[in-house]
Amino acid sequence: GNVVMTSLFATTFARSASAFIPASRSRARHLSAVHGVAKNAFAVSAEHPSKTNVVGRFFSSPVSTSSSAVSSSSRLLSAVAEEQPSTSQENDDQDEDLPTNDSDPTLLKLRHTSAHVMAMAVQQTFPEAQVTIGPWIDNGFYYDFYFPETTDPSTGETIPSRKLSEADLKLIKKEMDKIISKDYPIVRKEVTRDEAREMIQAIGEPFKLEILDSIKTEPITIYSIGEEWWDLCAGPHVESTGQLPKKAIQLQSVAGAYWRGDEKREMLQRIYATAWKDPKQLKQYKRMLEEAKKRDHRTLGKKLDLFSIQEDAGGGLVFWHPKGSTIRRKIEDFWKQQHIDQNYDIVYTPHIANLDLWKTSGHFDFYKEGMFDQMEVENEQYQIKPMNCPFHCLMYKDAIRSYRDLPFRWGELGTVYRYERSGTLHGLFRVRGFTQDDAHIFCLPEQLQDEIVGVLKLTRSILSRFGFEKYELMISTRPEKSVGSDQIWEDATEALVGALDE
């Protein structure tokens, strides 16, 4: 498995809305604190292409830049930060950590019910709208709608599908407030699959029929807002619409999204919204968004002449300018030395290879949708590399190895290319070409846990060097689609758990 390091800068410049610099914080430290608390995690996973264990080490590297890395570029970064007005000390003293869906079940219910209320408001405001899905997300919720073409009853003329505007969002929010004021009860009901199908057909919602067909469990549950509106849903929700805080809910934006993520299907309109438990939390969240926007890495990248994405060359491909390249080189030099100090050998591999490599490794079957199309070279199919794993395995197989020589630790800053739809590209966060910190360790089964411990220590050392002391650890267990025997997976999982316990 890969947890990729996308292009070395992205997480430095405000990956989350909490990335702002309080006025009380020393400007000498602000670059390493731009992220606040790193929400990234590093993961360790195990692959076993042969009798020897292979541990892949990857980490998302939220890299920040300081004067010790490269003084001229740091002065530029500091200058930009100084230009940005900061939140007042008074606000810092009052602000508390905002709750999350995981930490506050009530907030999750509030957001889920808000999504339903918004969907009801949309259909009451624009009766032609058809609903699809509307989940809660980290800072609120969204709902996807389909607006079909309609016909003018008086003239018979075809009316193009509606394109939601800022004015439409205001109308929808006004209707939401009315629904909240009426304090409709939120009622859960269990129905059979046939009953659900009849209900959906009666209201003419084709997308709901597809959702129903995708539900594999019984019974089917629906949640209704009074007797006015209902949707297929597993919950949870608050007890009534009156429990929703009107002034802590804000509709934010409209974006396009294909149904089921398939560009061959209908184009939907997605309304994003944020919801909190009270207006104070909403105000704090909006302030954090404003501060993060000032430090958007795309804005800073252009202003400081660090990097660019040239549309003439193609979307999602990063060009590092001289100043940005200087910083990147310093970071890469540091990364290399850290690995060498831990007895890693640095290796380099090609950018393309025969497609059969990824078929043999299993990557093609699992990830072909994320790979670029192949190219023909002398009647053979070649692939621009989406990951490095098969290359390192080939190098290991290139000679007869003795168990006495294990472990082998091979590290590479591998540049890879993956197909991303244009609508998903976003600065350095979502790109088509990136450099990832990619290492593989070849070791004996009894060495596995010790090697994982070493990986965790190295990762922690690098993260802490750039000011990231708080982060989350997640153990990746066996997914539904996997290769390898049960015993291999049990041994790998046991080693991961043992390493964390140690």
Coordinates of C-alpha atoms in Angstrom, one line a residue:
G1 CA 0.0 0.0 0.0
N2 CA 1.1 3.5 -0.6
V3 CA 0.6 6.6 1.5
V4 CA 2.1 9.1 -0.9
M5 CA 4.1 12.2 -0.3
T6 CA 2.6 14.6 -2.8
S7 CA 5.1 17.2 -4.0
L8 CA 6.9 18.2 -0.8
F9 CA 5.1 21.5 -0.2
A10 CA 1.3 20.9 -0.2
T11 CA 0.8 20.4 3.5
T12 CA 3.1 23.2 4.5
F13 CA 0.6 25.8 3.3
A14 CA -2.7 25.3 5.0
R15 CA -4.0 21.8 4.2
S16 CA -6.8 22.2 6.8
A17 CA -8.9 25.1 7.7
S18 CA -7.2 25.3 11.1
A19 CA -4.0 26.4 9.4
F20 CA -3.6 30.0 10.8
I21 CA -1.0 31.8 12.8
P22 CA -2.1 33.4 16.0
A23 CA -0.8 36.9 16.6
S24 CA 0.9 35.8 19.8
R25 CA 3.0 33.2 18.1
S26 CA 6.6 34.0 17.4
R27 CA 7.2 34.8 13.7
A28 CA 10.4 32.9 13.9
R29 CA 8.4 29.8 14.5
H30 CA 5.4 30.4 12.3
L31 CA 6.5 28.4 9.3
S32 CA 6.7 25.2 11.2
A33 CA 3.4 25.9 12.9
V34 CA 1.3 26.9 9.9
H35 CA -0.4 23.5 10.0
G36 CA -1.3 23.7 13.7
V37 CA -1.8 20.0 14.5
A38 CA -0.9 17.7 11.5
K39 CA -4.0 15.6 10.7
N40 CA -2.0 13.4 8.5
A41 CA -1.0 9.9 9.5
F42 CA 1.7 7.6 8.4
A43 CA 1.0 4.0 7.7
V44 CA 3.0 0.9 7.4
S45 CA 1.9 -2.1 5.4
A46 CA 3.3 -5.4 4.4
E47 CA 3.5 -7.1 1.1
H48 CA 4.8 -10.6 0.5
P49 CA 5.6 -11.3 -3.2
S50 CA 8.0 -14.1 -2.2
K51 CA 9.1 -16.1 0.8
T52 CA 10.9 -13.0 2.1
N53 CA 8.8 -10.3 3.8
V54 CA 8.7 -6.9 2.2
V55 CA 7.8 -3.9 4.3
G56 CA 6.9 -0.8 2.4
R57 CA 7.5 2.5 4.2
F58 CA 5.7 5.5 3.1
F59 CA 4.6 8.7 4.9
S60 CA 2.7 11.8 4.0
S61 CA 5.3 14.5 4.8
P62 CA 3.9 17.9 5.9
V63 CA 7.0 19.8 5.2
S64 CA 7.6 23.3 6.4
T65 CA 10.6 25.5 5.7
S66 CA 12.8 27.3 8.1
S67 CA 15.9 29.5 8.0
S68 CA 18.1 26.5 8.6
A69 CA 16.9 25.0 5.3
V70 CA 17.4 27.9 3.0
S71 CA 17.7 31.4 4.3
S72 CA 16.7 33.3 1.2
S73 CA 13.5 31.4 0.5
S74 CA 12.6 31.5 4.2
R75 CA 12.9 35.3 4.2
L76 CA 10.4 35.3 1.4
L77 CA 8.0 33.1 3.2
S78 CA 8.3 35.1 6.4
A79 CA 7.7 38.3 4.5
V80 CA 4.4 37.0 3.1
A81 CA 3.3 35.8 6.5
E82 CA 4.1 39.2 8.0
E83 CA 1.8 40.8 5.4
Q84 CA -1.2 38.7 6.5
P85 CA -3.3 40.2 9.3
S86 CA -3.7 37.7 12.1
T87 CA -6.6 37.0 14.3
S88 CA -6.6 39.0 17.5
Q89 CA -5.2 37.7 20.8
E90 CA -8.7 38.2 22.3
N91 CA -10.2 35.8 19.8
D92 CA -7.3 33.3 20.4
D93 CA -8.1 33.3 24.1
Q94 CA -11.8 32.7 23.4
D95 CA -11.4 30.0 20.7
E96 CA -11.6 26.4 21.7
D97 CA -11.0 23.3 19.6
L98 CA -14.0 22.8 17.4
P99 CA -15.8 19.5 17.8
T100 CA -15.7 16.7 15.2
N101 CA -18.1 14.1 14.0
D102 CA -16.1 11.5 15.9
S103 CA -15.9 13.4 19.1
D104 CA -19.4 14.7 19.2
P105 CA -22.3 12.3 18.2
T106 CA -24.8 15.1 18.6
L107 CA -23.0 17.2 16.0
L108 CA -23.0 14.3 13.6
K109 CA -26.7 13.9 14.0
L110 CA -27.3 17.6 13.6
R111 CA -25.3 17.6 10.3
H112 CA -27.1 14.6 8.9
T113 CA -30.5 16.0 9.7
S114 CA -29.5 19.3 8.2
A115 CA -28.7 17.5 5.0
H116 CA -32.2 16.1 4.9
V117 CA -33.7 19.5 5.6
M118 CA -31.7 21.0 2.9
A119 CA -32.9 18.4 0.4
M120 CA -36.5 19.0 1.4
A121 CA -36.0 22.7 1.0
V122 CA -34.5 22.3 -2.5
Q123 CA -37.4 20.2 -3.7
Q124 CA -40.0 22.6 -2.2
T125 CA -38.2 25.5 -3.8
F126 CA -37.5 23.7 -7.1
P127 CA -40.0 20.9 -7.6
E128 CA -38.2 19.4 -10.6
A129 CA -35.1 18.6 -8.5
Q130 CA -34.3 14.9 -7.9
V131 CA -32.3 13.9 -4.9
T132 CA -29.4 11.4 -4.9
I133 CA -27.1 11.2 -1.8
G134 CA -26.4 13.6 1.0
P135 CA -23.8 12.5 3.6
W136 CA -22.2 14.4 6.5
I137 CA -18.6 15.3 6.0
D138 CA -15.8 16.7 8.2
N139 CA -17.1 20.2 8.6
G140 CA -20.7 19.8 7.5
F141 CA -22.5 18.0 4.8
Y142 CA -23.4 18.0 1.1
Y143 CA -26.3 16.8 -1.1
D144 CA -26.3 16.0 -4.8
F145 CA -29.2 17.0 -7.0
Y146 CA -30.2 16.3 -10.5
F147 CA -32.1 19.0 -12.4
P148 CA -33.7 17.6 -15.6
E149 CA -34.8 19.7 -18.5
T150 CA -38.5 20.8 -18.1
T151 CA -41.2 22.0 -20.5
D152 CA -43.0 25.3 -20.3
P153 CA -46.7 24.3 -20.0
S154 CA -48.0 27.3 -21.8
T155 CA -45.6 27.4 -24.7
G156 CA -44.3 23.8 -24.9
E157 CA -40.8 25.1 -25.1
T158 CA -38.0 23.1 -23.5
I159 CA -36.4 24.8 -20.4
P160 CA -32.8 23.9 -19.9
S161 CA -31.8 22.3 -16.6
R162 CA -31.4 24.7 -13.7
K163 CA -27.9 25.9 -12.8
L164 CA -28.0 26.8 -9.1
S165 CA -26.8 30.3 -8.2
E166 CA -25.8 32.2 -5.1
A167 CA -29.3 33.7 -5.1
D168 CA -30.8 30.2 -5.2
L169 CA -28.8 29.2 -2.2
K170 CA -30.3 32.1 -0.3
L171 CA -33.8 30.9 -1.3
I172 CA -33.0 27.4 -0.2
K173 CA -31.6 28.6 3.2
K174 CA -34.7 30.7 3.8
E175 CA -36.9 27.6 3.1
M176 CA -34.7 25.5 5.5
D177 CA -35.3 28.1 8.2
K178 CA -39.1 27.7 7.8
I179 CA -38.8 23.9 8.0
I180 CA -36.7 24.2 11.2
S181 CA -39.2 26.6 12.7
K182 CA -42.1 24.2 12.1
D183 CA -40.3 21.6 14.3
Y184 CA -41.3 18.6 12.3
P185 CA -40.6 15.3 14.0
I186 CA -37.9 13.1 12.5
V187 CA -39.4 9.6 12.2
R188 CA -37.6 6.3 11.5
K189 CA -39.6 3.6 9.7
E190 CA -38.7 0.1 8.6
V191 CA -40.2 -1.1 5.3
T192 CA -39.7 -4.1 3.0
R193 CA -37.7 -3.8 -0.2
D194 CA -40.9 -4.0 -2.3
E195 CA -42.6 -1.3 -0.2
A196 CA -39.6 1.0 -0.6
R197 CA -39.6 0.4 -4.4
E198 CA -43.3 1.3 -4.6
M199 CA -42.8 4.4 -2.6
I200 CA -39.9 5.6 -4.8
Q201 CA -41.8 4.8 -8.0
A202 CA -44.8 6.8 -6.7
I203 CA -42.7 10.0 -6.4
G204 CA -40.6 9.4 -9.6
E205 CA -37.1 9.4 -8.1
P206 CA -35.0 7.1 -10.4
F207 CA -31.8 7.7 -8.5
K208 CA -33.4 6.4 -5.3
L209 CA -34.2 3.2 -7.1
E210 CA -30.5 2.7 -7.9
I211 CA -29.6 3.5 -4.2
L212 CA -32.2 0.9 -3.1
D213 CA -30.7 -1.7 -5.4
S214 CA -27.3 -1.1 -3.9
I215 CA -28.5 -1.7 -0.3
K216 CA -27.8 -5.3 0.6
T217 CA -29.2 -5.4 4.1
E218 CA -32.8 -5.9 5.3
P219 CA -35.0 -4.3 6.5
I220 CA -34.9 -1.0 4.5
T221 CA -35.1 2.0 6.7
I222 CA -36.4 5.4 5.8
Y223 CA -36.4 8.7 7.7
S224 CA -39.2 11.2 7.2
I225 CA -39.6 14.9 8.1
G226 CA -43.1 14.9 9.5
E227 CA -45.3 13.7 6.7
E228 CA -43.8 16.1 4.3
W229 CA -40.6 14.4 3.0
W230 CA -38.7 11.2 3.3
D231 CA -35.5 9.5 2.2
L232 CA -33.8 6.2 2.3
C233 CA -31.4 6.5 5.2
A234 CA -29.7 4.5 8.0
G235 CA -29.5 7.4 10.3
P236 CA -28.7 8.7 12.9
H237 CA -30.7 12.0 13.2
V238 CA -32.0 14.4 15.8
E239 CA -35.5 14.0 17.1
S240 CA -37.0 17.0 15.3
T241 CA -36.1 19.8 12.9
G242 CA -36.6 22.3 15.7
Q243 CA -33.4 21.0 17.3
L244 CA -31.3 22.4 14.4
P245 CA -29.7 25.8 15.1
K246 CA -30.7 28.0 12.2
K247 CA -27.9 30.5 12.7
A248 CA -25.2 27.8 12.9
I249 CA -25.9 26.4 9.4
Q250 CA -24.6 28.0 6.3
L251 CA -24.8 27.0 2.6
Q252 CA -21.4 27.5 1.1
S253 CA -21.0 26.6 -2.5
V254 CA -22.2 24.6 -5.5
A255 CA -20.0 22.2 -7.5
G256 CA -20.5 19.6 -10.2
A257 CA -20.4 15.9 -9.6
Y258 CA -21.1 12.9 -11.8
W259 CA -23.5 10.3 -10.5
R260 CA -21.6 7.5 -9.0
G261 CA -18.4 9.3 -10.0
D262 CA -18.9 8.1 -13.6
E263 CA -18.3 10.8 -16.3
K264 CA -20.6 8.8 -18.6
R265 CA -23.6 9.3 -16.2
E266 CA -25.7 12.3 -15.3
M267 CA -24.0 15.5 -14.1
L268 CA -25.3 16.5 -10.7
Q269 CA -25.1 19.7 -8.7
R270 CA -23.7 19.4 -5.3
I271 CA -24.5 21.9 -2.6
Y272 CA -21.9 22.1 0.2
A273 CA -22.8 23.4 3.6
T274 CA -21.3 23.7 7.0
A275 CA -23.2 23.1 10.3
W276 CA -22.2 23.6 13.9
K277 CA -23.9 23.4 17.3
D278 CA -24.1 27.2 17.8
P279 CA -23.3 30.4 16.0
K280 CA -20.1 30.9 18.0
Q281 CA -18.6 27.7 16.5
L282 CA -19.7 28.7 13.0
K283 CA -18.1 32.1 13.4
Q284 CA -14.8 30.5 14.6
Y285 CA -14.9 28.1 11.7
K286 CA -15.4 30.9 9.2
R287 CA -12.5 32.8 10.7
M288 CA -10.3 29.8 10.4
L289 CA -11.3 29.5 6.7
E290 CA -10.4 33.1 6.1
E291 CA -7.0 32.7 7.7
A292 CA -6.3 29.5 5.8
K293 CA -7.3 31.2 2.5
K294 CA -4.6 33.8 3.0
R295 CA -2.1 31.1 3.2
D296 CA -3.4 29.0 0.4
H297 CA -0.3 27.2 -1.0
R298 CA -1.5 28.0 -4.6
T299 CA -1.4 31.7 -3.7
L300 CA 1.9 31.6 -2.0
G301 CA 3.4 29.4 -4.7
K302 CA 2.7 32.1 -7.3
K303 CA 3.5 35.1 -5.1
L304 CA 6.9 33.7 -4.0
D305 CA 7.6 32.3 -7.5
L306 CA 8.0 28.7 -6.1
F307 CA 6.1 26.6 -8.5
S308 CA 3.4 26.7 -11.2
I309 CA 1.0 24.4 -13.0
Q310 CA 1.2 25.1 -16.7
E311 CA -2.1 24.3 -18.4
D312 CA -0.4 24.4 -21.8
A313 CA 1.5 21.3 -20.6
G314 CA -1.5 19.7 -19.0
G315 CA -3.4 19.9 -15.7
G316 CA -1.9 18.4 -12.5
L317 CA 1.7 18.6 -13.6
V318 CA 3.9 20.7 -11.4
F319 CA 6.8 23.0 -12.6
W320 CA 9.2 23.8 -9.8
H321 CA 10.8 27.3 -10.3
P322 CA 14.3 28.1 -9.2
K323 CA 13.4 29.3 -5.7
G324 CA 11.0 26.4 -5.1
S325 CA 13.6 24.0 -6.5
T326 CA 16.2 25.3 -4.0
I327 CA 13.9 24.6 -1.1
R328 CA 12.9 21.2 -2.5
R329 CA 16.6 20.2 -3.0
K330 CA 17.4 21.1 0.6
I331 CA 14.5 19.0 1.8
E332 CA 15.5 16.1 -0.4
D333 CA 19.1 16.3 0.8
F334 CA 17.8 16.2 4.4
W335 CA 15.6 13.2 3.6
K336 CA 18.5 11.3 1.9
Q337 CA 20.8 11.9 4.8
Q338 CA 18.2 10.7 7.3
H339 CA 17.8 7.5 5.5
I340 CA 21.5 6.9 5.0
D341 CA 22.0 7.5 8.7
Q342 CA 19.5 4.7 9.3
N343 CA 21.4 2.3 6.9
Y344 CA 19.1 2.7 3.9
D345 CA 20.6 2.5 0.4
I346 CA 19.3 5.1 -2.0
V347 CA 18.2 3.7 -5.4
Y348 CA 16.8 5.0 -8.6
T349 CA 14.4 3.3 -11.0
P350 CA 13.0 4.1 -14.5
H351 CA 9.9 6.1 -15.3
I352 CA 8.4 3.6 -17.6
A353 CA 8.5 -0.2 -17.9
N354 CA 6.7 -3.2 -19.4
L355 CA 3.1 -3.4 -18.4
D356 CA 3.6 -7.1 -17.4
L357 CA 5.4 -5.9 -14.3
W358 CA 2.3 -4.4 -12.8
K359 CA 0.1 -7.3 -13.9
T360 CA 2.5 -9.8 -12.2
S361 CA 2.5 -7.7 -9.0
G362 CA -1.3 -7.3 -9.0
H363 CA -1.3 -3.5 -9.2
F364 CA -2.9 -3.5 -12.6
D365 CA -5.9 -5.4 -11.5
F366 CA -6.4 -3.3 -8.4
Y367 CA -5.4 0.2 -9.6
K368 CA -5.8 0.2 -13.4
E369 CA -8.5 3.0 -13.3
G370 CA -5.9 5.2 -11.7
M371 CA -3.2 4.5 -14.3
F372 CA -2.5 6.3 -17.6
D373 CA -3.1 4.4 -20.8
Q374 CA -0.3 2.3 -22.0
M375 CA 2.0 3.0 -24.9
E376 CA 3.2 0.6 -27.5
V377 CA 7.0 0.0 -27.8
E378 CA 8.1 -2.5 -30.4
N379 CA 4.8 -4.5 -30.2
E380 CA 4.9 -4.5 -26.4
Q381 CA 2.8 -2.6 -23.9
Y382 CA 4.7 -0.1 -21.7
Q383 CA 3.3 1.8 -18.7
I384 CA 4.4 5.1 -17.3
K385 CA 4.9 4.1 -13.7
P386 CA 2.2 4.7 -11.2
M387 CA 4.1 3.2 -8.3
N388 CA 7.6 1.9 -7.6
C389 CA 7.0 -1.4 -5.8
P390 CA 7.6 -3.9 -8.7
F391 CA 10.9 -2.1 -9.6
H392 CA 12.4 -2.7 -6.1
C393 CA 11.3 -6.3 -6.2
L394 CA 12.9 -6.8 -9.6
M395 CA 16.2 -5.4 -8.2
Y396 CA 16.0 -7.8 -5.2
K397 CA 15.5 -10.7 -7.6
D398 CA 18.5 -9.7 -9.7
A399 CA 20.9 -11.7 -7.6
I400 CA 21.0 -14.6 -5.3
R401 CA 20.5 -13.3 -1.7
S402 CA 21.5 -14.8 1.6
Y403 CA 19.3 -14.5 4.6
R404 CA 22.5 -13.5 6.5
D405 CA 22.5 -10.3 4.5
L406 CA 19.0 -9.3 5.5
P407 CA 17.5 -6.8 6.0
F408 CA 17.9 -4.7 2.9
R409 CA 16.6 -1.2 3.2
W410 CA 16.1 0.6 -0.1
G411 CA 14.8 4.1 -0.3
E412 CA 13.8 6.1 -3.3
L413 CA 12.3 9.5 -4.0
G414 CA 10.2 8.1 -6.9
T415 CA 8.4 10.3 -9.3
V416 CA 5.1 8.6 -10.4
Y417 CA 2.2 9.5 -12.6
R418 CA -1.5 8.7 -12.0
Y419 CA -4.6 9.5 -13.9
E420 CA -6.8 11.9 -12.0
R421 CA -10.0 13.5 -13.6
S422 CA -9.6 17.2 -14.3
G423 CA -12.4 18.0 -11.9
T424 CA -10.5 16.5 -9.0
L425 CA -7.2 18.3 -9.5
H426 CA -6.3 20.8 -6.8
G427 CA -3.0 22.6 -6.5
L428 CA -0.3 20.3 -5.1
F429 CA -2.9 18.3 -3.1
R430 CA -4.3 16.4 -6.1
V431 CA -2.0 16.1 -9.1
R432 CA -1.1 13.7 -12.0
G433 CA 2.6 13.7 -11.4
F434 CA 4.3 13.7 -8.0
T435 CA 7.3 12.5 -6.1
Q436 CA 6.7 10.1 -3.3
D437 CA 8.9 8.9 -0.4
D438 CA 9.0 5.3 -1.3
A439 CA 11.1 2.7 0.5
H440 CA 11.0 -1.1 0.7
I441 CA 12.6 -3.3 3.3
F442 CA 13.4 -6.9 2.6
C443 CA 13.7 -8.9 5.8
L444 CA 13.0 -12.2 7.5
P445 CA 9.7 -12.8 9.2
E446 CA 11.3 -12.7 12.7
Q447 CA 12.8 -9.3 11.8
L448 CA 9.5 -7.7 10.7
Q449 CA 8.4 -6.1 14.0
D450 CA 11.8 -4.6 14.7
E451 CA 11.9 -3.1 11.2
I452 CA 8.5 -1.6 11.6
V453 CA 9.6 0.0 14.9
G454 CA 12.6 1.4 13.0
V455 CA 10.3 2.8 10.3
L456 CA 8.1 4.5 13.0
K457 CA 11.1 6.0 14.7
L458 CA 12.5 7.4 11.4
T459 CA 9.1 8.8 10.4
R460 CA 8.7 10.4 13.8
S461 CA 12.2 11.9 13.6
I462 CA 11.5 13.5 10.2
L463 CA 8.0 14.8 11.1
S464 CA 9.3 16.3 14.4
R465 CA 12.2 18.0 12.6
F466 CA 9.6 20.1 10.8
G467 CA 7.5 20.9 13.9
F468 CA 4.9 18.2 13.8
E469 CA 4.7 16.6 17.2
K470 CA 1.0 15.6 17.2
Y471 CA -0.4 13.2 14.6
E472 CA -2.6 10.2 14.3
L473 CA -1.6 6.6 13.8
M474 CA -3.8 4.1 12.0
I475 CA -3.3 0.4 11.5
S476 CA -4.3 -0.8 8.0
T477 CA -5.9 -4.2 8.2
R478 CA -6.8 -6.6 5.4
P479 CA -9.3 -5.1 3.0
E480 CA -11.9 -7.1 1.1
K481 CA -9.7 -7.1 -2.1
S482 CA -6.3 -8.5 -1.2
V483 CA -3.6 -10.9 -2.2
G484 CA -1.6 -13.2 0.0
S485 CA -2.5 -16.0 2.4
D486 CA -4.4 -15.7 5.7
Q487 CA -1.2 -16.5 7.6
I488 CA 0.8 -13.8 5.9
W489 CA -1.9 -11.2 6.8
E490 CA -2.1 -12.4 10.3
D491 CA 1.6 -12.2 10.8
A492 CA 1.8 -8.7 9.2
T493 CA -1.1 -7.4 11.4
E494 CA 0.4 -8.9 14.5
A495 CA 3.8 -7.2 13.7
L496 CA 2.1 -3.9 13.3
V497 CA 0.2 -4.1 16.5
G498 CA 3.3 -5.4 18.3
A499 CA 5.4 -2.4 17.0
L500 CA 2.8 0.1 18.3
D501 CA 2.7 -1.6 21.7
E502 CA 6.5 -1.5 21.8

